[in-house]
PDB file of C-alpha atoms in Angstrom:
ATOM      1  CA  MET V  10      74.666  21.406  41.849  1.00  0.00           C
ATOM      2  CA  LEU V  11      74.592  25.332  42.007  1.00  0.00           C
ATOM      3  CA  ASN V  12      73.871  25.613  38.463  1.00  0.00           C
ATOM      4  CA  LEU V  13      70.787  23.223  38.683  1.00  0.00           C
ATOM      5  CA  PHE V  14      69.801  25.933  41.690  1.00  0.00           C
ATOM      6  CA  PHE V  15      70.458  28.362  39.546  1.00  0.00           C
ATOM      7  CA  MET V  16      68.593  27.172  36.457  1.00  0.00           C
ATOM      8  CA  ILE V  17      65.340  26.837  38.690  1.00  0.00           C
ATOM      9  CA  PHE V  18      65.817  29.995  39.809  1.00  0.00           C
ATOM     10  CA  PHE V  19      65.424  31.500  36.556  1.00  0.00           C
ATOM     11  CA  HIS V  20      62.756  29.134  35.596  1.00  0.00           C
ATOM     12  CA  ILE V  21      60.963  30.816  38.743  1.00  0.00           C
ATOM     13  CA  VAL V  22      61.917  34.368  37.736  1.00  0.00           C
ATOM     14  CA  ASP V  23      60.681  33.948  33.920  1.00  0.00           C
ATOM     15  CA  ASP V  24      57.671  31.588  34.037  1.00  0.00           C
ATOM     16  CA  TYR V  25      56.125  33.834  37.081  1.00  0.00           C
ATOM     17  CA  PHE V  26      57.500  37.107  36.908  1.00  0.00           C
ATOM     18  CA  LEU V  27      58.952  38.379  33.911  1.00  0.00           C
ATOM     19  CA  GLN V  28      55.680  36.998  32.021  1.00  0.00           C
ATOM     20  CA  ALA V  29      52.832  38.122  34.547  1.00  0.00           C
ATOM     21  CA  PRO V  30      50.294  39.887  33.890  1.00  0.00           C
ATOM     22  CA  THR V  31      50.684  40.872  30.241  1.00  0.00           C
ATOM     23  CA  LEU V  32      52.311  37.863  28.560  1.00  0.00           C
ATOM     24  CA  GLY V  33      50.689  35.814  30.588  1.00  0.00           C
ATOM     25  CA  LYS V  34      47.181  37.202  28.886  1.00  0.00           C
ATOM     26  CA  LEU V  35      48.901  37.521  25.215  1.00  0.00           C
ATOM     27  CA  LYS V  36      49.780  34.016  25.185  1.00  0.00           C
ATOM     28  CA  GLN V  37      46.032  32.993  25.449  1.00  0.00           C
ATOM     29  CA  LYS V  38      43.945  32.641  22.146  1.00  0.00           C
ATOM     30  CA  GLN V  39      41.031  33.400  24.426  1.00  0.00           C
ATOM     31  CA  PHE V  40      42.641  36.820  25.156  1.00  0.00           C
ATOM     32  CA  TRP V  41      42.801  37.640  21.540  1.00  0.00           C
ATOM     33  CA  GLU V  42      39.437  36.432  20.676  1.00  0.00           C
ATOM     34  CA  GLU V  43      37.823  38.755  23.194  1.00  0.00           C
ATOM     35  CA  ASN V  44      39.754  41.834  23.025  1.00  0.00           C
ATOM     36  CA  ALA V  45      40.914  41.801  19.044  1.00  0.00           C
ATOM     37  CA  PRO V  46      38.251  39.930  17.729  1.00  0.00           C
ATOM     38  CA  ASP V  47      39.691  41.007  13.844  1.00  0.00           C
ATOM     39  CA  LYS V  48      40.991  37.950  11.809  1.00  0.00           C
ATOM     40  CA  LYS V  49      44.388  40.145  11.469  1.00  0.00           C
ATOM     41  CA  TYR V  50      45.103  38.914  15.424  1.00  0.00           C
ATOM     42  CA  LYS V  51      43.804  35.355  15.111  1.00  0.00           C
ATOM     43  CA  TYR V  52      47.375  33.870  15.359  1.00  0.00           C
ATOM     44  CA  ASP V  53      48.967  36.642  17.567  1.00  0.00           C
ATOM     45  CA  TYR V  54      48.881  34.346  20.594  1.00  0.00           C
ATOM     46  CA  LEU V  55      51.329  32.215  18.925  1.00  0.00           C
ATOM     47  CA  MET V  56      53.987  34.996  18.850  1.00  0.00           C
ATOM     48  CA  ALA V  57      53.551  35.911  22.671  1.00  0.00           C
ATOM     49  CA  LEU V  58      54.094  32.136  23.405  1.00  0.00           C
ATOM     50  CA  PHE V  59      56.777  31.889  21.335  1.00  0.00           C
ATOM     51  CA  MET V  60      58.348  34.937  22.773  1.00  0.00           C
ATOM     52  CA  HIS V  61      57.900  33.755  26.117  1.00  0.00           C
ATOM     53  CA  SER V  62      59.026  30.388  24.971  1.00  0.00           C
ATOM     54  CA  PHE V  63      62.156  31.768  23.831  1.00  0.00           C
ATOM     55  CA  SER V  64      63.027  33.965  26.802  1.00  0.00           C
ATOM     56  CA  TRP V  65      62.094  30.905  28.991  1.00  0.00           C
ATOM     57  CA  ALA V  66      64.637  28.309  27.045  1.00  0.00           C
ATOM     58  CA  PHE V  67      67.138  31.245  27.102  1.00  0.00           C
ATOM     59  CA  MET V  68      67.040  32.352  31.146  1.00  0.00           C
ATOM     60  CA  ILE V  69      67.365  28.641  32.018  1.00  0.00           C
ATOM     61  CA  MET V  70      70.589  27.977  29.473  1.00  0.00           C
ATOM     62  CA  ILE V  71      72.189  31.074  30.964  1.00  0.00           C
ATOM     63  CA  PRO V  72      74.306  28.827  33.636  1.00  0.00           C
ATOM     64  CA  THR V  73      74.930  26.101  31.217  1.00  0.00           C
ATOM     65  CA  MET V  74      75.985  28.302  28.050  1.00  0.00           C
ATOM     66  CA  ILE V  75      78.363  30.061  30.486  1.00  0.00           C
ATOM     67  CA  ASN V  76      80.250  26.997  31.301  1.00  0.00           C
ATOM     68  CA  ASN V  77      79.821  25.063  28.062  1.00  0.00           C
ATOM     69  CA  TYR V  78      79.331  27.037  24.662  1.00  0.00           C
ATOM     70  CA  PHE V  79      78.825  24.185  22.376  1.00  0.00           C
ATOM     71  CA  ILE V  80      75.287  23.379  24.642  1.00  0.00           C
ATOM     72  CA  TRP V  81      73.433  26.051  22.478  1.00  0.00           C
ATOM     73  CA  TRP V  82      71.757  23.389  20.429  1.00  0.00           C
ATOM     74  CA  LEU V  83      69.838  22.689  23.614  1.00  0.00           C
ATOM     75  CA  LEU V  84      68.108  26.021  23.708  1.00  0.00           C
ATOM     76  CA  PRO V  85      65.639  25.459  20.588  1.00  0.00           C
ATOM     77  CA  ILE V  86      64.790  21.882  22.151  1.00  0.00           C
ATOM     78  CA  ASN V  87      63.788  23.759  25.214  1.00  0.00           C
ATOM     79  CA  LEU V  88      61.778  25.974  23.542  1.00  0.00           C
ATOM     80  CA  VAL V  89      59.858  24.029  21.359  1.00  0.00           C
ATOM     81  CA  ILE V  90      58.979  21.543  24.690  1.00  0.00           C
ATOM     82  CA  HIS V  91      58.073  24.840  26.362  1.00  0.00           C
ATOM     83  CA  PHE V  92      56.076  26.092  23.887  1.00  0.00           C
ATOM     84  CA  ILE V  93      53.799  23.329  23.337  1.00  0.00           C
ATOM     85  CA  VAL V  94      53.417  22.313  27.015  1.00  0.00           C
ATOM     86  CA  ASP V  95      52.340  26.144  27.378  1.00  0.00           C
ATOM     87  CA  HIS V  96      49.940  25.892  24.703  1.00  0.00           C
ATOM     88  CA  LEU V  97      48.281  22.788  26.062  1.00  0.00           C
ATOM     89  CA  LYS V  98      47.873  24.441  29.298  1.00  0.00           C
ATOM     90  CA  ALA V  99      47.093  28.132  28.224  1.00  0.00           C
ATOM     91  CA  ASN V 100      44.882  27.191  25.101  1.00  0.00           C
ATOM     92  CA  LEU V 101      43.900  23.698  25.114  1.00  0.00           C
ATOM     93  CA  GLY V 102      43.108  23.211  28.579  1.00  0.00           C
ATOM     94  CA  LYS V 103      44.911  19.752  28.412  1.00  0.00           C
ATOM     95  CA  LEU V 104      47.374  20.725  31.569  1.00  0.00           C
ATOM     96  CA  ASN V 105      46.891  22.030  34.785  1.00  0.00           C
ATOM     97  CA  LEU V 106      49.756  24.356  36.574  1.00  0.00           C
ATOM     98  CA  ILE V 107      50.905  21.029  38.541  1.00  0.00           C
ATOM     99  CA  ALA V 108      51.844  18.805  35.292  1.00  0.00           C
ATOM    100  CA  ASP V 109      52.866  22.485  33.459  1.00  0.00           C
ATOM    101  CA  GLN V 110      55.163  23.106  36.214  1.00  0.00           C
ATOM    102  CA  SER V 111      56.329  19.573  36.819  1.00  0.00           C
ATOM    103  CA  ILE V 112      57.289  19.052  33.112  1.00  0.00           C
ATOM    104  CA  HIS V 113      59.410  22.248  32.980  1.00  0.00           C
ATOM    105  CA  LEU V 114      61.608  20.978  35.854  1.00  0.00           C
ATOM    106  CA  VAL V 115      62.054  17.662  34.222  1.00  0.00           C
ATOM    107  CA  GLN V 116      63.188  19.610  31.198  1.00  0.00           C
ATOM    108  CA  ILE V 117      65.553  21.837  33.598  1.00  0.00           C
ATOM    109  CA  VAL V 118      66.591  18.613  35.105  1.00  0.00           C
ATOM    110  CA  LEU V 119      67.508  16.990  31.861  1.00  0.00           C
ATOM    111  CA  THR V 120      69.320  19.804  30.626  1.00  0.00           C
ATOM    112  CA  TRP V 121      71.403  20.096  33.529  1.00  0.00           C
ATOM    113  CA  LEU V 122      72.305  16.560  33.046  1.00  0.00           C
ATOM    114  CA  VAL V 123      73.098  16.688  29.518  1.00  0.00           C
ATOM    115  CA  CYS V 124      75.199  19.776  30.261  1.00  0.00           C
ATOM    116  CA  PHE V 125      77.177  18.923  33.571  1.00  0.00           C
ATOM    117  CA  ILE V 126      76.955  15.210  34.220  1.00  0.00           C
ATOM    118  CA  ILE V 127      77.108  13.439  30.725  1.00  0.00           C
TER     119      ILE V 127
END
């Protein structure tokens, strides 16, 4: 159970403190359109979104990987889910903060269940 609390804490650290304020802006397509309208920057928000998603997935997986080295395969799954959810919120306006954070917390609980219960 302590691992679950560490996972949630690392989620808070990464999703709120490590990305704010710069990365939070860089992962938004609108930021690039307004501040770097040149076509060569058209998809740069995707790289920022990917980097944040990787950082987040890695952070929440730290407690699991310390105890279970074979769990590494969950990292890319969590990365992709986080990327999609953040894109839906930051760029498509399909999710609000409550939905975004609820999905991330469900991800964490499911990851914890796979790693420590099953």
